[in-house]
């Protein structure tokens, strides 16, 4: 199977998965993320347990790239400490900007590495980064 096909299948699977698309009951943090250029709009909800991102979910509407990126981000960040989450977010955003990552940083992105070449599609970059910037805003204010 071609690598492009695997990536396409992963994005389609993540974009249609409903496991992370739900309301959290009584979240500690709730933040709206909006991409006016394409209309993607999502609300991230976060439940903390001390310094740990215990549960994360989202609701909203967006393109397949936006939904897939959000769902993969949640899978990666759930259970991480605030500090670990911020490092992973930074690595992801650096990857999207085309910056070099260490092997450890690249490995920490797990399935989100599928978006590495989104930088070649400038109109889609905001779709792939919306949830990550929204989560970064939550954690930096927290």
Coordinates of N, CA and C in Angstrom, one line a residue:
X1 N 0.8 -1.2 0.0 CA 0.0 0.0 0.0 C 0.9 1.2 0.0
X2 N 0.5 2.2 -0.8 CA 1.3 3.5 -0.9 C 1.2 4.3 0.4
X3 N 2.3 5.0 0.7 CA 2.3 5.8 2.0 C 1.2 6.8 1.9
X4 N 1.0 7.5 0.8 CA -0.1 8.5 0.6 C -1.4 7.9 1.0
X5 N -1.7 6.7 0.6 CA -3.0 6.0 0.8 C -3.1 5.8 2.3
X6 N -2.1 5.3 3.0 CA -2.1 5.1 4.4 C -2.4 6.4 5.1
X7 N -1.8 7.5 4.7 CA -2.0 8.8 5.3 C -3.5 9.2 5.1
X8 N -4.0 9.1 3.9 CA -5.3 9.4 3.6 C -6.3 8.6 4.4
X9 N -6.1 7.3 4.5 CA -6.9 6.5 5.3 C -6.9 6.9 6.8
X10 N -5.8 7.2 7.3 CA -5.6 7.7 8.7 C -6.4 9.0 9.0
X11 N -6.3 9.9 8.1 CA -7.0 11.2 8.2 C -8.5 11.0 8.1
X12 N -9.0 10.1 7.2 CA -10.4 9.9 7.0 C -10.9 9.2 8.3
X13 N -10.2 8.2 8.8 CA -10.6 7.5 10.0 C -10.7 8.4 11.2
X14 N -9.7 9.2 11.4 CA -9.7 10.2 12.5 C -10.7 11.2 12.4
X15 N -11.0 11.6 11.2 CA -12.0 12.7 11.0 C -13.4 12.3 11.2
X16 N -13.7 11.0 11.1 CA -15.1 10.4 11.2 C -15.3 9.8 12.6
X17 N -14.2 9.6 13.4 CA -14.3 9.0 14.7 C -15.1 9.9 15.6
X18 N -16.0 9.4 16.4 CA -16.8 10.1 17.3 C -16.3 10.0 18.8
X19 N -15.2 9.2 19.0 CA -14.8 9.0 20.4 C -14.4 10.2 21.1
X20 N -13.8 11.2 20.4 CA -13.4 12.4 21.1 C -14.4 13.6 20.9
X21 N -15.4 13.4 20.1 CA -16.4 14.4 19.8 C -17.6 14.2 20.7
X22 N -17.5 15.0 21.8 CA -18.6 14.8 22.8 C -18.4 16.0 23.8
X23 N -19.5 16.3 24.5 CA -19.5 17.3 25.5 C -18.9 16.7 26.8
X24 N -18.0 17.4 27.4 CA -17.5 17.0 28.7 C -18.4 17.6 29.8
X25 N -18.8 16.8 30.7 CA -19.6 17.3 31.8 C -18.7 18.1 32.8
X26 N -19.0 19.3 33.0 CA -18.3 20.2 33.9 C -16.8 20.3 33.7
X27 N -16.4 20.7 32.5 CA -14.9 20.8 32.2 C -14.3 21.9 33.0
X28 N -13.0 21.8 33.2 CA -12.3 22.9 33.9 C -12.0 24.0 33.0
X29 N -11.9 23.7 31.7 CA -11.6 24.7 30.7 C -12.4 24.4 29.4
X30 N -12.9 25.5 28.8 CA -13.7 25.3 27.6 C -13.3 26.5 26.7
X31 N -12.9 26.3 25.5 CA -12.4 27.4 24.6 C -12.8 27.1 23.2
X32 N -13.3 28.2 22.6 CA -13.7 28.2 21.2 C -12.5 28.5 20.3
X33 N -12.4 27.7 19.3 CA -11.4 28.0 18.2 C -12.1 28.2 16.9
X34 N -11.7 29.2 16.2 CA -12.5 29.5 14.9 C -11.5 29.9 13.8
X35 N -11.7 29.3 12.7 CA -10.9 29.7 11.5 C -11.8 30.4 10.5
X36 N -11.8 31.7 10.5 CA -12.7 32.5 9.6 C -12.4 32.3 8.1
X37 N -11.2 31.8 7.8 CA -11.0 31.7 6.3 C -11.7 30.5 5.7
X38 N -12.1 29.5 6.5 CA -12.8 28.3 6.0 C -14.1 28.0 6.8
X39 N -14.3 28.6 7.9 CA -15.5 28.4 8.7 C -15.3 27.3 9.7
X40 N -14.2 26.6 9.9 CA -14.0 25.6 10.9 C -14.2 26.3 12.3
X41 N -15.0 25.6 13.1 CA -15.2 26.1 14.4 C -15.4 25.0 15.4
X42 N -14.6 25.0 16.4 CA -14.6 23.9 17.4 C -14.5 24.5 18.8
X43 N -15.0 23.7 19.7 CA -14.9 24.1 21.2 C -14.2 22.9 21.8
X44 N -13.0 23.2 22.4 CA -12.3 22.2 23.1 C -12.7 22.3 24.6
X45 N -12.8 21.1 25.2 CA -13.1 21.0 26.6 C -12.0 20.2 27.3
X46 N -11.6 20.6 28.5 CA -10.5 20.0 29.1 C -10.8 19.8 30.6
X47 N -10.6 18.6 31.1 CA -10.7 18.3 32.5 C -9.3 18.0 33.0
X48 N -8.9 18.7 34.0 CA -7.6 18.5 34.6 C -7.7 17.7 35.9
X49 N -6.6 17.0 36.2 CA -6.4 16.3 37.5 C -5.1 16.7 38.0
X50 N -5.0 17.8 38.7 CA -3.8 18.4 39.1 C -3.1 19.0 37.9
X51 N -1.9 18.5 37.5 CA -1.2 18.9 36.4 C -1.4 18.1 35.1
X52 N -2.3 17.1 35.3 CA -2.5 16.1 34.2 C -3.8 16.4 33.4
X53 N -3.6 16.4 32.1 CA -4.8 16.5 31.2 C -5.6 15.2 31.2
X54 N -6.5 15.1 32.1 CA -7.2 13.9 32.4 C -8.2 13.5 31.3
X55 N -9.0 14.5 30.8 CA -9.9 14.2 29.7 C -10.0 15.4 28.8
X56 N -10.2 15.1 27.5 CA -10.3 16.2 26.5 C -11.3 15.8 25.5
X57 N -12.1 16.7 25.1 CA -13.1 16.4 24.0 C -13.3 17.7 23.2
X58 N -14.1 17.5 22.1 CA -14.4 18.7 21.3 C -15.8 18.5 20.7
X59 N -16.4 19.6 20.4 CA -17.6 19.7 19.6 C -17.4 20.7 18.6
X60 N -18.2 20.7 17.5 CA -18.1 21.7 16.5 C -18.1 21.1 15.1
X61 N -17.9 22.0 14.2 CA -17.9 21.7 12.7 C -16.6 22.1 12.1
X62 N -16.2 21.3 11.1 CA -15.0 21.6 10.4 C -14.7 20.6 9.3
X63 N -13.7 20.9 8.5 CA -13.3 20.0 7.4 C -12.7 18.7 8.0
X64 N -12.5 17.8 7.1 CA -11.9 16.5 7.6 C -10.5 16.7 8.2
X65 N -9.7 17.6 7.6 CA -8.4 17.9 8.2 C -8.5 18.5 9.6
X66 N -9.3 19.4 9.8 CA -9.5 20.0 11.1 C -10.0 19.0 12.1
X67 N -11.0 18.2 11.8 CA -11.5 17.2 12.7 C -10.5 16.1 13.0
X68 N -9.8 15.7 12.0 CA -8.8 14.6 12.2 C -7.6 15.1 13.1
X69 N -7.2 16.3 12.8 CA -6.1 16.9 13.6 C -6.5 17.1 15.0
X70 N -7.7 17.5 15.3 CA -8.2 17.7 16.6 C -8.3 16.3 17.3
X71 N -8.9 15.3 16.7 CA -9.0 14.0 17.3 C -7.6 13.4 17.6
X72 N -6.7 13.5 16.7 CA -5.4 12.9 16.9 C -4.7 13.7 18.0
X73 N -4.8 15.0 18.1 CA -4.2 15.8 19.2 C -4.8 15.3 20.5
X74 N -6.1 15.1 20.6 CA -6.7 14.6 21.9 C -6.1 13.3 22.3
X75 N -6.0 12.4 21.3 CA -5.4 11.1 21.6 C -4.0 11.2 22.2
X76 N -3.2 12.1 21.6 CA -1.8 12.3 22.0 C -1.7 13.0 23.3
X77 N -2.5 14.0 23.6 CA -2.3 14.8 24.8 C -3.0 14.2 26.1
X78 N -4.0 13.4 25.9 CA -4.7 12.9 27.0 C -3.8 12.1 27.9
X79 N -3.8 12.4 29.2 CA -2.9 11.7 30.2 C -1.5 12.4 30.4
X80 N -1.2 13.4 29.6 CA 0.1 14.0 29.7 C 0.0 15.2 30.7
X81 N 1.1 15.5 31.2 CA 1.2 16.7 32.1 C 1.1 18.0 31.3
X82 N 0.8 19.1 31.9 CA 0.7 20.3 31.2 C 2.0 20.6 30.5
X83 N 3.1 20.5 31.1 CA 4.4 20.7 30.5 C 4.7 19.8 29.3
X84 N 4.4 18.5 29.5 CA 4.6 17.6 28.3 C 3.7 18.0 27.2
X85 N 2.4 18.4 27.5 CA 1.5 18.8 26.4 C 2.0 20.0 25.7
X86 N 2.5 21.0 26.4 CA 3.0 22.2 25.7 C 4.2 21.9 24.8
X87 N 5.1 21.0 25.2 CA 6.2 20.6 24.4 C 5.7 19.9 23.1
X88 N 4.8 19.0 23.3 CA 4.2 18.3 22.1 C 3.6 19.3 21.1
X89 N 2.8 20.2 21.7 CA 2.1 21.2 20.8 C 3.2 22.0 20.1
X90 N 4.2 22.4 20.8 CA 5.3 23.2 20.2 C 6.0 22.4 19.1
X91 N 6.2 21.1 19.3 CA 6.8 20.3 18.3 C 5.9 20.2 17.1
X92 N 4.6 20.0 17.3 CA 3.7 19.9 16.2 C 3.7 21.2 15.3
X93 N 3.6 22.3 16.0 CA 3.5 23.6 15.3 C 4.8 23.8 14.6
X94 N 6.0 23.4 15.2 CA 7.3 23.6 14.5 C 7.3 22.7 13.3
X95 N 6.8 21.4 13.4 CA 6.8 20.5 12.2 C 6.0 21.1 11.1
X96 N 4.8 21.7 11.4 CA 4.0 22.3 10.4 C 4.7 23.5 9.7
X97 N 5.5 24.2 10.5 CA 6.2 25.3 9.9 C 7.5 24.9 9.1
X98 N 7.7 23.6 9.1 CA 8.9 23.0 8.3 C 10.2 23.1 9.1
X99 N 10.1 23.3 10.4 CA 11.3 23.3 11.2 C 11.8 21.9 11.5
X100 N 13.1 21.7 11.7 CA 13.6 20.4 12.0 C 13.3 20.0 13.5
X101 N 12.9 18.8 13.6 CA 12.6 18.2 15.0 C 13.6 17.2 15.3
X102 N 13.9 17.0 16.6 CA 14.7 15.9 17.1 C 13.9 14.6 16.9
X103 N 14.6 13.5 17.0 CA 13.9 12.2 16.8 C 12.9 12.1 17.9
X104 N 13.2 12.5 19.1 CA 12.3 12.4 20.3 C 11.0 13.3 20.0
X105 N 11.2 14.5 19.6 CA 10.1 15.4 19.3 C 9.2 14.8 18.2
X106 N 9.8 14.3 17.2 CA 9.1 13.7 16.0 C 8.3 12.5 16.5
X107 N 8.9 11.7 17.3 CA 8.2 10.5 17.8 C 7.1 10.8 18.7
X108 N 7.2 11.9 19.5 CA 6.1 12.3 20.4 C 4.8 12.7 19.7
X109 N 4.9 13.0 18.4 CA 3.7 13.4 17.6 C 2.9 12.2 17.2
X110 N 3.4 11.0 17.3 CA 2.7 9.8 16.9 C 2.0 10.0 15.6
X111 N 0.7 9.7 15.5 CA -0.1 9.7 14.3 C -0.2 11.1 13.7
X112 N 0.0 12.1 14.5 CA -0.2 13.5 14.0 C 0.9 13.8 13.0
X113 N 1.9 13.0 12.9 CA 3.0 13.2 11.9 C 2.4 13.1 10.5
X114 N 1.2 12.6 10.3 CA 0.6 12.5 9.0 C 0.4 13.9 8.4
X115 N 0.4 14.9 9.2 CA 0.2 16.3 8.8 C 1.5 17.0 8.4
X116 N 2.6 16.3 8.4 CA 3.9 16.9 8.2 C 4.0 17.7 6.9
X117 N 3.4 17.2 5.8 CA 3.5 17.8 4.5 C 2.4 18.8 4.3
X118 N 1.5 19.1 5.3 CA 0.5 20.1 5.1 C 1.0 21.5 4.8
X119 N 2.3 21.7 5.2 CA 2.9 23.0 4.9 C 3.0 23.3 3.4
X120 N 2.9 22.2 2.6 CA 2.9 22.4 1.2 C 1.5 22.8 0.6
X121 N 0.5 22.9 1.5 CA -0.8 23.3 1.2 C -1.2 24.5 2.1
X122 N -0.7 25.7 1.8 CA -0.9 26.8 2.8 C -2.3 27.1 3.2
X123 N -3.3 26.8 2.3 CA -4.7 27.1 2.6 C -5.2 26.1 3.7
X124 N -4.5 25.0 3.9 CA -5.0 24.0 4.8 C -4.2 24.0 6.2
X125 N -3.2 24.8 6.2 CA -2.4 24.9 7.5 C -3.2 25.3 8.7
X126 N -4.1 26.3 8.5 CA -4.9 26.7 9.6 C -5.9 25.6 10.1
X127 N -6.3 24.8 9.1 CA -7.2 23.7 9.5 C -6.5 22.7 10.4
X128 N -5.2 22.4 10.0 CA -4.4 21.4 10.7 C -3.9 21.9 12.1
X129 N -3.9 23.3 12.3 CA -3.4 23.8 13.5 C -4.4 24.4 14.5
X130 N -5.6 24.5 14.0 CA -6.7 25.2 14.8 C -6.8 24.7 16.2
X131 N -7.0 23.4 16.4 CA -7.1 22.8 17.7 C -5.8 22.9 18.5
X132 N -4.7 22.8 17.9 CA -3.4 22.9 18.6 C -3.2 24.3 19.2
X133 N -3.5 25.3 18.4 CA -3.4 26.7 18.9 C -4.4 26.9 20.0
X134 N -5.6 26.4 19.9 CA -6.6 26.5 20.9 C -6.2 25.9 22.2
X135 N -5.7 24.7 22.1 CA -5.2 24.0 23.3 C -4.0 24.7 23.9
X136 N -3.1 25.2 23.1 CA -2.0 26.0 23.6 C -2.5 27.2 24.4
X137 N -3.5 27.9 23.8 CA -4.1 29.1 24.5 C -4.7 28.7 25.9
X138 N -5.4 27.6 26.0 CA -5.9 27.1 27.3 C -4.8 26.9 28.3
X139 N -3.8 26.1 27.8 CA -2.7 25.7 28.8 C -1.8 26.8 29.2
X140 N -1.6 27.8 28.3 CA -0.8 28.9 28.6 C -1.5 29.9 29.6
X141 N -2.8 29.9 29.6 CA -3.5 30.7 30.5 C -3.7 30.0 31.9
X142 N -3.8 28.7 31.8 CA -4.1 27.9 33.0 C -3.1 28.1 34.1

